[in-house]
XYZ file of C-alpha atoms in Angstrom:
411
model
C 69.351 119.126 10.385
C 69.693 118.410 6.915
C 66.752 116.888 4.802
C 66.251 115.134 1.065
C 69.700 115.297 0.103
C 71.221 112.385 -1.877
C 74.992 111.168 -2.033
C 75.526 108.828 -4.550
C 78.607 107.028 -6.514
C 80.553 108.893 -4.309
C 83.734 107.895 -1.541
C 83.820 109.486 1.449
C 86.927 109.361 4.016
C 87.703 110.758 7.458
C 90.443 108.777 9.176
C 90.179 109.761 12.626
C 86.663 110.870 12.760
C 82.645 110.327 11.217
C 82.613 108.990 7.653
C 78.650 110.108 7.939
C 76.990 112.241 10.076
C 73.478 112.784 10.469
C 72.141 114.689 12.903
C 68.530 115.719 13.093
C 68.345 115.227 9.305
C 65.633 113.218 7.779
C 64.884 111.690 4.191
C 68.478 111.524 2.815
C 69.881 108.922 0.804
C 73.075 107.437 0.548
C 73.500 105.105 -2.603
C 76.618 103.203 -4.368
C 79.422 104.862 -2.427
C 81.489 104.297 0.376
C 82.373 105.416 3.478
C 85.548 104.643 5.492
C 87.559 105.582 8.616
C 90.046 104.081 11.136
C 88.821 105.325 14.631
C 87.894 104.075 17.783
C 85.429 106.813 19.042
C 83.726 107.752 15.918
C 81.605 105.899 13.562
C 81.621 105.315 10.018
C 78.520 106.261 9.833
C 75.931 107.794 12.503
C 72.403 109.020 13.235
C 71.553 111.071 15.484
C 67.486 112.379 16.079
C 67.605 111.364 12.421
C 64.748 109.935 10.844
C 63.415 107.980 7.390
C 66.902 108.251 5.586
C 68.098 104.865 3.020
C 71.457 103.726 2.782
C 71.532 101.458 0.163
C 74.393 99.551 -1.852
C 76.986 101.086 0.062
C 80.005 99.715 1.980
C 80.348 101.293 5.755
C 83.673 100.588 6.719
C 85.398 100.948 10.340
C 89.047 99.486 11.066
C 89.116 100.285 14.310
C 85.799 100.980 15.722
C 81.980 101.159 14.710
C 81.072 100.680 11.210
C 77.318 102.026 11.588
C 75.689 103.931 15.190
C 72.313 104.632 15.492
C 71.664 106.524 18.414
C 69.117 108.119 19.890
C 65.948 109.061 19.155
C 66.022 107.604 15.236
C 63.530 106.037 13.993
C 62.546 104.392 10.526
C 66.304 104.568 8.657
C 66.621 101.882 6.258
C 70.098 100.400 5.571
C 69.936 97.694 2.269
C 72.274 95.769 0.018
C 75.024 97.047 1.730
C 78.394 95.831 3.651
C 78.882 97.189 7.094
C 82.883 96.137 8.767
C 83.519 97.078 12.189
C 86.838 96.848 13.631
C 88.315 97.069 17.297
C 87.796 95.144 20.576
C 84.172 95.777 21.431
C 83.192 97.849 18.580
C 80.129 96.366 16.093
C 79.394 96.503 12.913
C 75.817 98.174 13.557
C 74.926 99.365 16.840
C 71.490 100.599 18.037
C 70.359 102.188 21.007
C 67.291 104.067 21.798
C 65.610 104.104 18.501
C 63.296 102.744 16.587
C 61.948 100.543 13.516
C 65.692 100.606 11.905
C 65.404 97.973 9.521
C 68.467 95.905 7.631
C 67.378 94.369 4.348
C 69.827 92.450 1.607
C 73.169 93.396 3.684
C 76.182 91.562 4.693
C 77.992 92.917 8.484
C 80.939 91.421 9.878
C 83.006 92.329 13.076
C 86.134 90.233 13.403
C 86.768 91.454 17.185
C 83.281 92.352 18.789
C 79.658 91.925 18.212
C 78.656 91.929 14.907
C 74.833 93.631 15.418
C 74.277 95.035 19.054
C 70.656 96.082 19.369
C 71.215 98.186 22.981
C 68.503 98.890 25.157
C 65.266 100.027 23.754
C 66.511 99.526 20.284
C 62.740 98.765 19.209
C 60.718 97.593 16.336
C 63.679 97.099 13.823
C 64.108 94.813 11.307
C 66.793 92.217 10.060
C 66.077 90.632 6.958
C 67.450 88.378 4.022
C 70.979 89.245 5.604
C 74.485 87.399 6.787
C 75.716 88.510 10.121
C 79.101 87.736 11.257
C 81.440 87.862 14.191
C 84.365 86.415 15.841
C 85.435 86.016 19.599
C 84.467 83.870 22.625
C 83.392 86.988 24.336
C 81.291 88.499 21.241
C 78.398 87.546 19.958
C 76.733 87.151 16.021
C 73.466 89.489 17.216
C 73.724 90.631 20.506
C 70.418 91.972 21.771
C 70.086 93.428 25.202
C 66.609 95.528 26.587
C 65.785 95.253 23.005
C 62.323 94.926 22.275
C 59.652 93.851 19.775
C 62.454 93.458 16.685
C 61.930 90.722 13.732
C 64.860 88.844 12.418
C 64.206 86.725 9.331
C 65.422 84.933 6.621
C 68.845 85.891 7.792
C 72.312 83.973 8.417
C 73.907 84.828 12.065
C 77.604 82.991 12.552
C 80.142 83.082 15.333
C 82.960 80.689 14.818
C 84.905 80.818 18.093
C 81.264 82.590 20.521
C 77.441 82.568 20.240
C 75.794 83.153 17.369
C 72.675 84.621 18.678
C 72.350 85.995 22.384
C 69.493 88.025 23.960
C 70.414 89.243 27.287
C 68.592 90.408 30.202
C 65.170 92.446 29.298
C 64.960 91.370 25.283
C 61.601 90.348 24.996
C 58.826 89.993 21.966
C 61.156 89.550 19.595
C 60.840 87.391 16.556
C 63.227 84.888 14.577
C 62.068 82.985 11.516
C 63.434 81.233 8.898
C 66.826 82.254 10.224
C 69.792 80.090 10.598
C 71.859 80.633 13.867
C 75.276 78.937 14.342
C 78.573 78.943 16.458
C 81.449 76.507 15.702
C 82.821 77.744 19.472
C 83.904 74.869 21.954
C 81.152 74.991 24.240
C 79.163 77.849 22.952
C 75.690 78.308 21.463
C 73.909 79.295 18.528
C 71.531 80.371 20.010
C 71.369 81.735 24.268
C 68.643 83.549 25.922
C 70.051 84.477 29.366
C 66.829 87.032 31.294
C 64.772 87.488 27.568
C 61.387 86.544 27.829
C 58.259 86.223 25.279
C 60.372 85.634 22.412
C 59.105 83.868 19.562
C 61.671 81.215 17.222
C 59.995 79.404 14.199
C 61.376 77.607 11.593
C 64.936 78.301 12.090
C 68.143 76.127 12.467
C 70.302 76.353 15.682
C 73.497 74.621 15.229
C 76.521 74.047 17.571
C 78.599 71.412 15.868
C 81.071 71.881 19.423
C 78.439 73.550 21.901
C 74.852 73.773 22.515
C 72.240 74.379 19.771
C 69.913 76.705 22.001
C 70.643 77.420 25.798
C 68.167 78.659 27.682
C 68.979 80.264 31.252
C 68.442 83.270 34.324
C 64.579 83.206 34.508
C 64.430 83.658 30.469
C 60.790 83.011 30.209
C 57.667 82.461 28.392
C 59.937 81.680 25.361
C 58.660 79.659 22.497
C 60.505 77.555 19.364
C 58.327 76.059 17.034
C 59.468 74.132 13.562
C 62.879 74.372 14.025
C 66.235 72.276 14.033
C 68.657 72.086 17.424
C 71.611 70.240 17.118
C 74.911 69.646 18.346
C 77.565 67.026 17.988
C 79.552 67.855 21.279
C 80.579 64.559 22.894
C 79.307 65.990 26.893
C 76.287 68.624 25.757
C 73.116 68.709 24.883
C 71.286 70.345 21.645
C 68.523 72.079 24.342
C 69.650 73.403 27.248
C 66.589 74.614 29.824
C 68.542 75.889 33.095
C 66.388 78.040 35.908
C 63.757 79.028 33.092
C 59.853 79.379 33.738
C 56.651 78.011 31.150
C 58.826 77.865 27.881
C 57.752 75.806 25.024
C 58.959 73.300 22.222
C 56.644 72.476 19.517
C 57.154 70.700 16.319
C 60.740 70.491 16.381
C 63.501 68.628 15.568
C 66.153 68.203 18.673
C 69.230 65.851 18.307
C 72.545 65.703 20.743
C 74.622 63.902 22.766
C 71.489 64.203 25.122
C 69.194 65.999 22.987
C 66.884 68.123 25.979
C 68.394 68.760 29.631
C 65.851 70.669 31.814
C 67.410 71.741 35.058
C 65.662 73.625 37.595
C 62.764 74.557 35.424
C 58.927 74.794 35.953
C 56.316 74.370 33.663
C 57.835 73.724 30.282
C 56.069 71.769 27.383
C 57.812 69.558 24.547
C 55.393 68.903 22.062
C 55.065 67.064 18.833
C 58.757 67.184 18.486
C 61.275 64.343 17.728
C 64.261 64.402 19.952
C 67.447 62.037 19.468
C 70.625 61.230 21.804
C 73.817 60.803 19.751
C 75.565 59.424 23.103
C 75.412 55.872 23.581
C 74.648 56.630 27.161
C 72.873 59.813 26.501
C 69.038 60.739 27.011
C 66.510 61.747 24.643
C 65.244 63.968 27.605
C 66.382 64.914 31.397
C 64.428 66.674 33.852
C 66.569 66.761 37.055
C 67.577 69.887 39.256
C 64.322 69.753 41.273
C 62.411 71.236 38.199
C 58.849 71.902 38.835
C 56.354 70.081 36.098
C 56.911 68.879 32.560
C 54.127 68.571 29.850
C 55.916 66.064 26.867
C 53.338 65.210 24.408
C 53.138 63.586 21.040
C 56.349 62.910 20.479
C 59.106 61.112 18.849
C 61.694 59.589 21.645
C 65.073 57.380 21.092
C 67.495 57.287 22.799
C 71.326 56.053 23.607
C 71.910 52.178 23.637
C 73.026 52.173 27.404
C 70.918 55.432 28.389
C 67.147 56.527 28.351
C 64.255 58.031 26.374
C 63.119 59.781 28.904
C 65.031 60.236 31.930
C 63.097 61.827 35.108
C 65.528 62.175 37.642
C 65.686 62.196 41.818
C 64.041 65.514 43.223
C 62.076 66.827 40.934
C 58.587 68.122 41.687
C 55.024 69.695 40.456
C 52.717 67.634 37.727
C 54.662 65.464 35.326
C 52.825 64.556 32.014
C 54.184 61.752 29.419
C 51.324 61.219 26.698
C 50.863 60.224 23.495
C 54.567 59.886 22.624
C 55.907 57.123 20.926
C 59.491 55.671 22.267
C 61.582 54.142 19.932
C 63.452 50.561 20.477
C 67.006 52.010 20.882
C 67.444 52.822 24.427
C 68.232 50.708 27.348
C 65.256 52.554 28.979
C 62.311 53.786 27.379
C 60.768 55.562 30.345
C 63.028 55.684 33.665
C 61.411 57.578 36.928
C 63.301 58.082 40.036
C 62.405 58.914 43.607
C 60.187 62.074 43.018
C 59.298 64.914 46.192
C 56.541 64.540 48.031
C 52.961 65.239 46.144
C 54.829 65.302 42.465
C 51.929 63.781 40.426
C 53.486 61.592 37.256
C 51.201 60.614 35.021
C 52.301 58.120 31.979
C 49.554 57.915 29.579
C 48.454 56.713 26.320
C 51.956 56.359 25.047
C 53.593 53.935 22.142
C 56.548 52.149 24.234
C 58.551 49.579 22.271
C 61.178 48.021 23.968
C 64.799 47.257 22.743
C 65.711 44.152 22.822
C 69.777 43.254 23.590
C 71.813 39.710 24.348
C 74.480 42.425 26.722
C 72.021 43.687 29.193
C 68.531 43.958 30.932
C 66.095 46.452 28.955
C 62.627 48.051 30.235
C 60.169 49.792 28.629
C 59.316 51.399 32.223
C 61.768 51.349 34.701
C 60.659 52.636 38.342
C 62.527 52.908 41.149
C 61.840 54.476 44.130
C 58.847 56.191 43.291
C 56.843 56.824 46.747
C 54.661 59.850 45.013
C 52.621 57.149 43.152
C 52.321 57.614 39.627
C 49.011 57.122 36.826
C 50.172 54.737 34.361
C 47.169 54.295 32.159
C 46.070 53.350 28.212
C 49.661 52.620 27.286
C 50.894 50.306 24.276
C 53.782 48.279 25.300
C 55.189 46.309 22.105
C 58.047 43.983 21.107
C 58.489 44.354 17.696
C 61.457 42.095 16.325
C 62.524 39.486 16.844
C 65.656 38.713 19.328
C 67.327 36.838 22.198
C 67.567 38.638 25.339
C 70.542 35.456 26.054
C 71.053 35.578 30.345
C 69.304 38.976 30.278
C 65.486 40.054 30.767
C 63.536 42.763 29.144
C 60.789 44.121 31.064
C 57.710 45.942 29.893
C 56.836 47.721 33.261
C 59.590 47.491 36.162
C 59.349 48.904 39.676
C 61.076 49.167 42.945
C 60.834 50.435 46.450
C 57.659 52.137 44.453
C 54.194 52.888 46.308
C 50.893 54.150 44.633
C 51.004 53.138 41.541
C 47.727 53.346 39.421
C 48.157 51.322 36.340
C 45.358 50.754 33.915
């Protein structure tokens, strides 16, 4: 192992093998030079059982393979200001795996056929920062994270145009995204998919899928939590939030706008809170629970949605302890609050809420539409307004409407 050397203002070229290799070696620097090679197998530039070395203003260049490796057993190499190309089907621009507290600051890494960051299984307690990440390919991903654990991405740019910008696979958990933007312009892909990650932590980031989903959330990833943050998408069929088979994640102070802004499928226990949510879709929902999910907690806040759909949509089967409070449902939906037939011993309770009704000469419009409810439901403390004027014409609106409906408690 090699230790404290420095290469600087220098170019260094192997085509079919390592650029830079660093094995057991510690506290070298590599400054204002670059390194290049064209090869499948070997990297640009790799660590091995290396430790506290800086790369800094330097471009790590691949054609065909790997642009940067950090393998085994490494633990607290810096890589800043710098420009990191991978090349090749599959290949990255930086992978990780096995080591530690590698951190990215100030650096640009781009991977037009393959992932453009892979953090590999217990690539740990790293660091993205102040960085653009890029990638192309439906089958490739922006940041790829998979048994990675406890890493912080921040202030950073992550872009797929044809995949997903941002996925965390199966066993990613405690990681942290802030500030970050994540995007995919991909038909049907999003910009941001946890798929078996659990505890992760977003905050004040944007996840945008002008064609896709702005965050899907799937396979048991649970215990998940985005806070301050923007979801959107402008597909015509998809939602912004997608909540599929997931357990006790949470939504808080966020902005969430789609064709149907929040589908939850399948899903126990999750909480929307103090967010605003908007369907795009003239028939679309501000929020769906169907699948036979298992509880919802959606509290304090902002709901409109599609002329000829529903604020809040609560469909056939689900199950578990349903909570609407303190919300406020805006006047542009057909329904504001629409509950179907529910399993036996779901508990729905529709309290304190701000429910103001649209008004429309084309068709019947409820502020709470029930039908079919035999579970009973706790309707209490609610404000049901009609504020502007209009002519309903041959039509009726309806503050509270129910059907084939049995134990209802309403207060």
């Amino acid at each position: 192992g090699a230790s404290s050397n420095t290469i600087s203002q220098s170019f260094l070229s192997n085509p079919d093998g390592y650029g830079a290799y660093l094995n057991q070696s510690s506290s070298n620097t590599i400054s204002l030079s670059t390194t290049s090679n064209g090869s499948a197998v070997y990297a640009s530039l790799y660590f091995l059982q290396s430790s506290s070395n800086t790369m800094s203003q330097t471009l790590f260049h691949n054609s065909a393979g790997t642009a940067a490796f950090v393998d085994v057993h490494s633990g607290n190499n810096l890589i800043s200001g710098s420009l990191l190309v991978g090349g090749g089907a599959g290949a990255a621009a930086l992978y990780v795996k096995g080591s530690s507290a590698t951190a990215v600051a100030q650096s640009f890494l781009s991977n037009a056929n393959g992932h453009a960051i892979f953090l590999d299984a217990n690539a740990s307690f790293g660091s993205i920062s102040q960085s653009t990440v890029t990638a192309a390919g439906s089958a490739y991903n922006g940041l790829y994270m998979k048994g990675a654990s406890s890493n912080t991405i921040s202030q950073s740019y992550i872009f797929n145009p044809t995949g997903t910008g941002l996925f965390m696979d199966i066993g990613s958990s405690s990681n942290t995204v802030s500030g970050t933007t994540m995007q995919s312009a991909g038909a049907s892909e999003a910009a941001l998919r946890l798929s078996g990650a659990f505890l992760n932590t977003f905050s004040q980031s944007v996840m945008k899928s002008p064609a896709g989903v702005g965050a899907k959330l799937e396979a048991s990833a649970n215990y998940n939590t985005i806070s301050q943050s923007t979801l959107t998408s402008s597909a015509s069929d998809l939602p912004a939030l997608s909540l599929s088979g997931v357990l006790s994640n949470t939504i808080t102070e966020s902005y969430i706008q789609g064709s149907t802004a929040a589908v939850i499928s399948g899903s126990t226990a999750t909480v929307v809170n103090a967010s605003v949510l908007v369907a795009t879709n003239t028939t679309g929902n501000a929020l769906a629970l169907l699948g036979g999910s298992s509880g919802l907690s959606l509290l304090g806040s902002v709901i409109s949605g599609g002329a000829h759909g529903r604020g809040v949509f609560i469909a056939a089967g689900n199950n578990g302890q349903i909570f609407l409070s303190t919300n406020t449902i805006n006047p542009s939906a057909q329904y504001g609050i629409f509950i179907a037939t529910q399993t036996a011993g779901t508990a729905v309770w529709i309290a304190s809420n701000t429910i103001i009704p649209a008004l429309s000469p084309a068709r019947d419009t409820f502020g709470v539409y029930i039908n079919g409810l035999a579970s009973g439901a706790t309707i209490q403390n609610n404000g049901i307004y009609y504020r502007s004027a209009g002519s309903m014409g041959a039509f009726t609106a309806y503050a509270v409407y129910a059907q084939s409906a049995s134990g209802l408690n309403l207060d």
